[in-house]
Amino acid sequence: MTKATEVSTQAEGTSTQSADRSTQAGAGAPVRVAVLGAGTVGAAVVRRLQERSDLYAARLGRPLELVGVAVRDLERERDGVDRSLLTDDAESLVDRADVVVEVMGGIEPARSLIERAMRRGAQVVTANKQLLAQQGLELEALAEECGVALEGEAAVMAAIPVMAVVRDSLAGDVISSISGIVNGSTNFILDLVAREGVGFEEAVRRAGELGYLEADPTEDLEGLDAAAKIVLLARAAWGQPVTLDDVRRRGISGLTDSDFHDASGMGGVIKLVASAWRSGSPERPRVEVAVRPVALPREDPLAQARGGANVVIIEAESAGTLRLHGAGAGGDETASAVLGDIVRAARRA
Ligand code: NAP
Ligand code: HSE
């Protein structure tokens, strides 16, 4: 574990999967992709789907056909997104797709649209960590029942493929702990305050401008976003039904000038650290999860994450210590993970 000082602060219907599949043509026919949301992440996904259409067709042996993009506001200008693709009728769009990409955020209507997609036999990709943390267990069960995939790599640490590492690459190992900086916006904010003396409110404003913050920024500032991510990592690592209620959580909004001053005086920096660790046997693991601001020595690997970067350290019995580092937020960076999931989902479509 990192040596550190904790900072004290104040559908409907039944499965129509086989019917839907029978409407698809065979090898070489386009895979129809619907994108729900064209904000920071959705717009980046759409731009890349269009720019790289030849590349994806070559990789898949079938083209990806973007059949539409669901938004609330049809009038808003969206850089690089063809207006003719926009619709405010997300349900009809879902019904026309083989792969549904949910990047709208929030619980509803995201959940209902995902359920609808699954019951129609569509593969689903989502970047929605709150939905997966709150209702992912039920959605995974539904995906299994419908014989479709529910892919969510982008929900955890954006561009960093950490879910695949924890769930798949380390499936034969025994993970003992996972700890990291898993929220890009609070890392960006803490970095600006500590290193450049920027005021807290101004740092929050700049994080919003960069597209790092959630639609409700208290999710970031109060550690709810980090809590959702560590819950998803813990489930992937130990197969336990960990929930948000299990997380001992404290955010950064209660930090004071003296907290930053004290940390700096001790040669440290404050980071919002999310951690999960196992006690009990590998066969019957007991999982603990926490999110809290911690004053770390500057040389600590977690203290190295600058700006919107994320870093995670995984300890596993045979692999030893693994460290993954990269962009933890941002449209194009998150789109990288979403697009990877789309390609994987399209292979099943
Ligand atoms: P965003 O900028 O707020 O965009 C949300 C988009 O969804 C907007 O285009 C919005 O339409 C659309 N939308 C919302 N509710 C809708 C509804 N009821 N019907 C139709 N469209 C609706 O959000 P974002 O930053 O792209 O994040 C999207 C998801 O990705 C969230 O789950 C977030 O947690 C996750 N994520 C974000 C990042 C990041 O760095 N931003 C990284 C990883 C994961 P309008 O434009 O018309 O309002
Ligand atoms: N709001 C999130 C963050 C976006 O700051 O990390 C990436 O999940």
Short mmCIF file of C-alpha atoms and ligand atoms in Angstrom, two decimals:
data_model
loop_
_atom_site.label_atom_id
_atom_site.label_comp_id
_atom_site.label_asym_id
_atom_site.label_seq_id
_atom_site.Cartn_x
_atom_site.Cartn_y
_atom_site.Cartn_z
CA MET A 1 0.00 0.00 0.00
CA THR A 2 1.11 3.59 -0.58
CA LYS A 3 2.71 5.22 2.45
CA ALA A 4 0.56 8.28 2.98
CA THR A 5 -1.13 10.59 5.41
CA GLU A 6 -4.87 10.88 5.11
CA VAL A 7 -6.05 14.48 4.96
CA SER A 8 -8.75 15.37 7.41
CA THR A 9 -11.50 17.51 5.86
CA GLN A 10 -15.01 18.28 6.49
CA ALA A 11 -38.79 -1.97 -21.88
CA GLU A 12 -40.26 -3.16 -22.67
CA GLY A 13 -41.26 -6.62 -24.19
CA THR A 14 -39.28 -9.83 -24.34
CA SER A 15 -36.17 -10.74 -26.27
CA THR A 16 -36.51 -10.31 -30.02
CA GLN A 17 -32.87 -11.13 -30.48
CA SER A 18 -33.19 -13.87 -33.05
CA ALA A 19 -35.80 -11.91 -35.02
CA ASP A 20 -33.52 -8.88 -35.10
CA ARG A 21 -30.46 -10.86 -36.06
CA SER A 22 -32.35 -12.46 -38.91
CA THR A 23 -32.87 -9.00 -40.43
CA GLN A 24 -29.13 -8.46 -40.67
CA ALA A 25 -27.33 -9.46 -43.80
CA GLY A 26 -24.30 -11.76 -43.54
CA ALA A 27 -20.56 -11.13 -43.67
CA GLY A 28 -19.68 -7.84 -45.34
CA ALA A 29 -23.01 -6.17 -44.50
CA PRO A 30 -22.71 -2.92 -42.52
CA VAL A 31 -22.88 -3.01 -38.74
CA ARG A 32 -25.39 -0.31 -37.81
CA VAL A 33 -24.17 1.91 -34.97
CA ALA A 34 -26.37 4.32 -32.99
CA VAL A 35 -24.75 6.89 -30.70
CA LEU A 36 -26.84 8.25 -27.81
CA GLY A 37 -25.35 11.65 -26.90
CA ALA A 38 -23.14 14.13 -28.74
CA GLY A 39 -21.48 15.99 -25.87
CA THR A 40 -17.78 15.89 -24.96
CA VAL A 41 -17.47 12.14 -25.51
CA GLY A 42 -20.24 11.45 -28.04
CA ALA A 43 -19.11 14.14 -30.49
CA ALA A 44 -15.53 12.80 -30.38
CA VAL A 45 -16.78 9.25 -30.99
CA VAL A 46 -18.87 10.39 -33.96
CA ARG A 47 -16.00 12.35 -35.51
CA ARG A 48 -13.65 9.37 -35.25
CA LEU A 49 -16.23 6.91 -36.58
CA GLN A 50 -16.54 9.10 -39.66
CA GLU A 51 -12.80 9.84 -40.11
CA ARG A 52 -11.75 6.21 -39.63
CA SER A 53 -14.54 4.48 -41.51
CA ASP A 54 -12.11 2.82 -43.96
CA LEU A 55 -9.87 1.65 -41.13
CA TYR A 56 -12.73 0.04 -39.21
CA ALA A 57 -14.12 -1.58 -42.36
CA ALA A 58 -10.69 -3.10 -43.00
CA ARG A 59 -10.33 -4.31 -39.41
CA LEU A 60 -13.82 -5.78 -39.21
CA GLY A 61 -14.31 -6.94 -42.76
CA ARG A 62 -17.60 -5.01 -42.62
CA PRO A 63 -18.22 -1.27 -42.53
CA LEU A 64 -19.56 0.49 -39.45
CA GLU A 65 -22.59 2.48 -40.54
CA LEU A 66 -23.45 5.39 -38.23
CA VAL A 67 -27.25 5.40 -38.43
CA GLY A 68 -27.90 8.34 -36.09
CA VAL A 69 -26.97 10.38 -33.04
CA ALA A 70 -29.52 11.10 -30.32
CA VAL A 71 -29.45 14.47 -28.53
CA ARG A 72 -31.87 16.69 -26.62
CA ASP A 73 -31.23 19.93 -28.48
CA LEU A 74 -31.39 19.59 -32.27
CA GLU A 75 -30.44 23.23 -32.82
CA ARG A 76 -27.10 23.31 -31.00
CA GLU A 77 -23.97 23.55 -33.19
CA ARG A 78 -21.79 20.45 -32.83
CA ASP A 79 -18.33 20.58 -34.29
CA GLY A 80 -17.80 17.80 -36.85
CA VAL A 81 -21.20 16.15 -36.32
CA ASP A 82 -23.38 16.06 -39.42
CA ARG A 83 -26.76 17.65 -38.54
CA SER A 84 -28.64 15.17 -40.72
CA LEU A 85 -27.61 12.38 -38.30
CA LEU A 86 -29.19 14.07 -35.27
CA THR A 87 -32.46 12.95 -33.78
CA ASP A 88 -34.32 13.60 -30.55
CA ASP A 89 -36.12 10.26 -30.86
CA ALA A 90 -33.61 7.98 -29.13
CA GLU A 91 -35.99 5.01 -28.90
CA SER A 92 -36.55 4.80 -32.67
CA LEU A 93 -32.82 5.17 -33.21
CA VAL A 94 -32.08 2.27 -30.85
CA ASP A 95 -34.50 0.11 -32.81
CA ARG A 96 -32.44 0.59 -35.99
CA ALA A 97 -29.04 -0.41 -34.58
CA ASP A 98 -26.87 -3.49 -34.16
CA VAL A 99 -24.57 -1.65 -31.72
CA VAL A 100 -25.92 1.02 -29.35
CA VAL A 101 -23.40 3.42 -27.81
CA GLU A 102 -24.71 5.17 -24.70
CA VAL A 103 -22.71 8.35 -23.98
CA MET A 104 -25.52 10.54 -22.66
CA GLY A 105 -24.86 9.94 -18.94
CA GLY A 106 -27.33 9.87 -16.04
CA ILE A 107 -29.55 6.98 -15.01
CA GLU A 108 -32.69 7.63 -17.03
CA PRO A 109 -33.38 7.44 -19.92
CA ALA A 110 -29.96 5.78 -20.37
CA ARG A 111 -30.99 2.63 -18.52
CA SER A 112 -34.29 2.17 -20.37
CA LEU A 113 -32.63 2.71 -23.73
CA ILE A 114 -29.91 0.16 -22.93
CA GLU A 115 -32.53 -2.35 -21.82
CA ARG A 116 -34.50 -1.73 -24.99
CA ALA A 117 -31.37 -2.23 -27.10
CA MET A 118 -30.50 -5.51 -25.35
CA ARG A 119 -34.01 -6.91 -25.64
CA ARG A 120 -33.82 -6.23 -29.36
CA GLY A 121 -30.53 -8.14 -29.59
CA ALA A 122 -28.23 -5.12 -30.02
CA GLN A 123 -24.75 -5.06 -28.50
CA VAL A 124 -24.31 -2.22 -26.00
CA VAL A 125 -21.36 0.06 -25.26
CA THR A 126 -21.52 2.59 -22.44
CA ALA A 127 -19.19 5.10 -20.75
CA ASN A 128 -21.66 5.60 -17.91
CA LYS A 129 -19.93 4.68 -14.66
CA GLN A 130 -22.78 5.82 -12.41
CA LEU A 131 -25.26 3.63 -14.25
CA LEU A 132 -22.88 0.65 -14.20
CA ALA A 133 -22.05 1.14 -10.51
CA GLN A 134 -25.70 1.54 -9.51
CA GLN A 135 -27.42 -0.91 -11.84
CA GLY A 136 -24.67 -2.74 -13.70
CA LEU A 137 -25.27 -6.07 -11.97
CA GLU A 138 -28.87 -6.15 -13.23
CA LEU A 139 -27.83 -4.94 -16.68
CA GLU A 140 -25.14 -7.61 -16.95
CA ALA A 141 -27.71 -10.26 -16.05
CA LEU A 142 -30.02 -8.91 -18.73
CA ALA A 143 -27.18 -8.85 -21.28
CA GLU A 144 -26.51 -12.51 -20.54
CA GLU A 145 -30.20 -13.37 -20.82
CA CYS A 146 -30.38 -11.59 -24.19
CA GLY A 147 -27.07 -13.04 -25.43
CA VAL A 148 -25.50 -9.63 -26.03
CA ALA A 149 -22.42 -7.80 -24.78
CA LEU A 150 -22.37 -4.91 -22.34
CA GLU A 151 -19.02 -3.16 -22.84
CA GLY A 152 -17.90 -0.39 -20.45
CA GLU A 153 -14.15 0.14 -20.68
CA ALA A 154 -14.53 3.93 -21.04
CA ALA A 155 -16.46 4.16 -17.79
CA VAL A 156 -13.27 3.62 -15.77
CA MET A 157 -10.20 5.82 -16.28
CA ALA A 158 -11.15 6.91 -19.82
CA ALA A 159 -8.28 6.09 -22.21
CA ILE A 160 -6.53 3.63 -19.86
CA PRO A 161 -7.61 0.04 -20.63
CA VAL A 162 -7.70 -0.92 -16.96
CA MET A 163 -10.93 -2.94 -16.96
CA ALA A 164 -9.54 -5.29 -19.59
CA VAL A 165 -6.35 -5.72 -17.57
CA VAL A 166 -8.13 -6.42 -14.28
CA ARG A 167 -10.96 -8.55 -15.69
CA ASP A 168 -9.21 -10.43 -18.51
CA SER A 169 -5.42 -10.16 -18.44
CA LEU A 170 -5.21 -10.91 -14.70
CA ALA A 171 -8.01 -13.50 -14.67
CA GLY A 172 -5.47 -16.21 -13.82
CA ASP A 173 -3.74 -14.24 -11.07
CA VAL A 174 -4.77 -13.22 -7.55
CA ILE A 175 -5.12 -9.46 -7.11
CA SER A 176 -4.56 -8.15 -3.60
CA SER A 177 -5.10 -4.42 -4.04
CA ILE A 178 -5.87 -1.66 -6.51
CA SER A 179 -5.19 1.97 -5.72
CA GLY A 180 -5.11 5.01 -7.90
CA ILE A 181 -6.03 8.45 -9.06
CA VAL A 182 -9.15 7.56 -11.03
CA ASN A 183 -10.79 10.97 -11.41
CA GLY A 184 -9.22 13.35 -13.94
CA SER A 185 -11.03 16.55 -13.04
CA THR A 186 -10.20 16.51 -9.32
CA ASN A 187 -6.60 15.65 -10.17
CA PHE A 188 -6.52 18.60 -12.56
CA ILE A 189 -8.03 20.86 -9.89
CA LEU A 190 -5.71 19.70 -7.08
CA ASP A 191 -2.70 20.09 -9.39
CA LEU A 192 -3.62 23.66 -10.34
CA VAL A 193 -4.28 24.68 -6.75
CA ALA A 194 -1.13 23.07 -5.35
CA ARG A 195 1.38 23.87 -8.08
CA GLU A 196 0.15 27.15 -9.51
CA GLY A 197 -1.72 28.64 -6.58
CA VAL A 198 -4.90 28.96 -8.66
CA GLY A 199 -8.05 29.45 -6.52
CA PHE A 200 -10.27 26.40 -6.04
CA GLU A 201 -13.32 27.89 -7.82
CA GLU A 202 -11.23 29.02 -10.79
CA ALA A 203 -9.63 25.57 -11.06
CA VAL A 204 -13.09 23.96 -11.09
CA ARG A 205 -14.15 26.36 -13.85
CA ARG A 206 -11.12 25.43 -15.99
CA ALA A 207 -11.76 21.70 -15.50
CA GLY A 208 -15.29 22.30 -16.81
CA GLU A 209 -13.97 24.14 -19.87
CA LEU A 210 -11.81 21.13 -20.74
CA GLY A 211 -14.81 18.78 -20.60
CA TYR A 212 -13.42 16.91 -17.59
CA LEU A 213 -16.35 17.47 -15.22
CA GLU A 214 -19.54 15.45 -15.07
CA ALA A 215 -22.82 17.17 -15.95
CA ASP A 216 -23.25 17.45 -12.18
CA PRO A 217 -19.75 18.46 -10.96
CA THR A 218 -20.49 17.43 -7.38
CA GLU A 219 -20.09 13.85 -8.64
CA ASP A 220 -16.41 14.66 -9.17
CA LEU A 221 -15.87 16.99 -6.21
CA GLU A 222 -17.56 14.74 -3.64
CA GLY A 223 -15.78 11.60 -4.84
CA LEU A 224 -18.91 9.91 -6.25
CA ASP A 225 -17.33 9.50 -9.68
CA ALA A 226 -14.19 7.96 -8.17
CA ALA A 227 -16.38 5.75 -5.96
CA ALA A 228 -18.25 4.39 -8.99
CA LYS A 229 -14.97 3.60 -10.74
CA ILE A 230 -13.40 1.80 -7.78
CA VAL A 231 -16.61 -0.21 -7.36
CA LEU A 232 -16.39 -1.34 -10.99
CA LEU A 233 -12.70 -2.22 -10.61
CA ALA A 234 -13.37 -4.15 -7.40
CA ARG A 235 -16.17 -6.15 -9.03
CA ALA A 236 -13.91 -6.97 -11.98
CA ALA A 237 -11.00 -7.96 -9.71
CA TRP A 238 -12.82 -10.11 -7.16
CA GLY A 239 -16.20 -10.95 -8.69
CA GLN A 240 -17.99 -9.65 -5.61
CA PRO A 241 -21.22 -7.60 -5.80
CA VAL A 242 -19.57 -4.48 -4.34
CA THR A 243 -21.88 -1.43 -4.30
CA LEU A 244 -21.51 2.31 -3.84
CA ASP A 245 -22.80 1.92 -0.27
CA ASP A 246 -19.67 -0.10 0.54
CA VAL A 247 -17.37 2.82 -0.29
CA ARG A 248 -15.96 4.87 2.58
CA ARG A 249 -15.97 8.16 0.72
CA ARG A 250 -14.78 11.71 1.19
CA GLY A 251 -14.36 14.25 -1.64
CA ILE A 252 -12.21 17.35 -2.10
CA SER A 253 -14.79 20.11 -1.68
CA GLY A 254 -14.07 20.41 2.06
CA LEU A 255 -10.32 20.91 1.64
CA THR A 256 -9.04 24.19 3.03
CA ASP A 257 -6.04 26.41 2.27
CA SER A 258 -4.38 25.09 5.38
CA ASP A 259 -4.70 21.49 4.12
CA PHE A 260 -2.77 22.45 0.97
CA HIS A 261 -0.29 24.48 3.03
CA ASP A 262 0.31 21.64 5.50
CA ALA A 263 0.79 19.07 2.74
CA SER A 264 3.24 21.30 0.92
CA GLY A 265 5.12 22.04 4.17
CA MET A 266 5.66 18.29 4.60
CA GLY A 267 6.97 18.03 1.02
CA GLY A 268 3.77 16.40 -0.21
CA VAL A 269 0.79 16.92 -2.47
CA ILE A 270 -2.86 16.17 -1.89
CA LYS A 271 -4.45 13.60 -4.23
CA LEU A 272 -7.91 12.06 -4.29
CA VAL A 273 -7.02 8.39 -3.91
CA ALA A 274 -9.42 5.52 -4.60
CA SER A 275 -8.47 2.14 -3.23
CA ALA A 276 -9.79 -1.38 -3.02
CA TRP A 277 -8.18 -4.29 -1.24
CA ARG A 278 -8.93 -7.87 -0.46
CA SER A 279 -8.93 -9.62 2.87
CA GLY A 280 -9.96 -13.22 3.39
CA SER A 281 -8.96 -16.02 1.06
CA PRO A 282 -8.83 -15.70 -2.75
CA GLU A 283 -11.74 -18.18 -2.88
CA ARG A 284 -13.85 -16.22 -0.39
CA PRO A 285 -12.63 -12.64 -0.74
CA ARG A 286 -13.80 -9.80 1.49
CA VAL A 287 -13.46 -6.50 -0.32
CA GLU A 288 -12.91 -3.04 1.19
CA VAL A 289 -13.25 0.15 -0.86
CA ALA A 290 -12.47 3.77 -0.08
CA VAL A 291 -12.11 7.20 -1.72
CA ARG A 292 -10.41 10.02 0.19
CA PRO A 293 -8.00 12.94 -0.15
CA VAL A 294 -4.53 11.87 0.90
CA ALA A 295 -1.31 13.86 1.36
CA LEU A 296 1.31 11.88 -0.56
CA PRO A 297 5.07 12.35 -0.64
CA ARG A 298 6.01 13.99 -3.96
CA GLU A 299 8.00 10.93 -5.02
CA ASP A 300 5.03 8.59 -4.53
CA PRO A 301 3.97 7.04 -7.89
CA LEU A 302 0.42 8.28 -7.38
CA ALA A 303 1.72 11.81 -6.84
CA GLN A 304 3.20 11.74 -10.35
CA ALA A 305 -0.21 12.11 -12.06
CA ARG A 306 -0.39 15.66 -13.44
CA GLY A 307 -3.35 17.58 -14.81
CA GLY A 308 -6.18 15.33 -16.01
CA ALA A 309 -4.03 12.22 -15.87
CA ASN A 310 -4.96 9.06 -13.98
CA VAL A 311 -2.69 6.40 -12.58
CA VAL A 312 -3.51 3.05 -11.02
CA ILE A 313 -1.32 0.55 -9.19
CA ILE A 314 -2.41 -3.08 -9.16
CA GLU A 315 -0.75 -5.58 -6.84
CA ALA A 316 -1.12 -9.21 -7.89
CA GLU A 317 0.38 -12.40 -6.49
CA SER A 318 2.28 -13.53 -9.60
CA ALA A 319 2.42 -10.37 -11.71
CA GLY A 320 3.74 -8.24 -8.84
CA THR A 321 3.21 -4.49 -9.10
CA LEU A 322 1.64 -3.14 -12.28
CA ARG A 323 1.26 0.56 -12.94
CA LEU A 324 -0.98 2.06 -15.64
CA HIS A 325 -0.86 5.77 -16.40
CA GLY A 326 -2.60 7.96 -18.97
CA ALA A 327 -5.44 10.32 -19.78
CA GLY A 328 -8.31 9.93 -17.33
CA ALA A 329 -10.79 12.32 -18.95
CA GLY A 330 -11.47 14.31 -22.12
CA GLY A 331 -13.48 13.74 -25.28
CA ASP A 332 -10.95 12.27 -27.68
CA GLU A 333 -9.17 10.29 -24.96
CA THR A 334 -12.40 8.71 -23.73
CA ALA A 335 -13.47 8.11 -27.31
CA SER A 336 -10.42 5.85 -27.71
CA ALA A 337 -11.89 3.42 -25.16
CA VAL A 338 -15.44 3.75 -26.52
CA LEU A 339 -14.24 3.04 -30.05
CA GLY A 340 -12.34 -0.03 -28.86
CA ASP A 341 -15.56 -1.29 -27.29
CA ILE A 342 -17.48 -0.52 -30.49
CA VAL A 343 -15.05 -2.59 -32.58
CA ARG A 344 -15.28 -5.47 -30.06
CA ALA A 345 -19.08 -5.24 -29.99
CA ALA A 346 -19.26 -5.08 -33.79
CA ARG A 347 -17.39 -8.39 -34.01
CA ARG A 348 -20.32 -9.99 -32.17
CA ALA A 349 -23.04 -8.21 -34.15
P1 NAP B 1 -22.05 15.70 -21.92
O1 NAP B 1 -21.00 16.54 -22.54
O2 NAP B 1 -22.93 16.32 -20.89
O3 NAP B 1 -22.94 15.13 -23.12
C1 NAP B 1 -24.13 14.41 -22.90
C2 NAP B 1 -24.84 14.26 -24.25
O4 NAP B 1 -25.98 13.43 -24.06
C3 NAP B 1 -25.34 15.57 -24.85
O5 NAP B 1 -25.15 15.59 -26.23
C4 NAP B 1 -26.83 15.55 -24.53
O6 NAP B 1 -27.64 16.20 -25.50
C5 NAP B 1 -27.12 14.08 -24.59
N1 NAP B 1 -28.25 13.73 -23.75
C6 NAP B 1 -28.36 13.82 -22.41
N2 NAP B 1 -29.58 13.42 -22.01
C7 NAP B 1 -30.26 13.08 -23.13
C8 NAP B 1 -31.57 12.61 -23.39
N3 NAP B 1 -32.44 12.43 -22.40
N4 NAP B 1 -31.93 12.36 -24.68
C9 NAP B 1 -31.07 12.56 -25.70
N5 NAP B 1 -29.80 13.01 -25.51
C10 NAP B 1 -29.41 13.27 -24.25
O7 NAP B 1 -21.43 14.40 -21.24
P2 NAP B 1 -20.03 13.71 -21.56
O8 NAP B 1 -18.94 14.40 -20.80
O9 NAP B 1 -19.89 13.51 -23.01
O10 NAP B 1 -20.22 12.30 -20.81
C11 NAP B 1 -21.06 11.32 -21.34
C12 NAP B 1 -20.87 10.03 -20.54
O11 NAP B 1 -19.50 9.63 -20.61
C13 NAP B 1 -21.18 10.16 -19.04
O12 NAP B 1 -21.73 8.96 -18.57
C14 NAP B 1 -19.80 10.38 -18.42
O13 NAP B 1 -19.73 9.95 -17.08
C15 NAP B 1 -18.97 9.49 -19.30
N6 NAP B 1 -17.55 9.82 -19.37
C16 NAP B 1 -17.17 11.10 -19.61
C17 NAP B 1 -15.81 11.40 -19.70
C18 NAP B 1 -15.32 12.80 -19.97
O14 NAP B 1 -14.11 13.02 -19.92
N7 NAP B 1 -16.19 13.76 -20.28
C19 NAP B 1 -14.87 10.38 -19.55
C20 NAP B 1 -15.30 9.07 -19.31
C21 NAP B 1 -16.65 8.81 -19.22
P3 NAP B 1 -27.58 17.81 -25.71
O15 NAP B 1 -26.21 18.05 -26.25
O16 NAP B 1 -28.65 18.09 -26.71
O17 NAP B 1 -27.80 18.39 -24.36
N1 HSE B 2 -15.54 13.43 -14.70
C1 HSE B 2 -14.68 12.32 -14.94
C2 HSE B 2 -13.31 12.61 -14.39
C3 HSE B 2 -14.61 12.04 -16.42
O1 HSE B 2 -13.05 13.78 -14.08
O2 HSE B 2 -12.51 11.70 -14.25
C4 HSE B 2 -13.87 10.76 -16.74
O3 HSE B 2 -14.53 9.66 -16.21
#
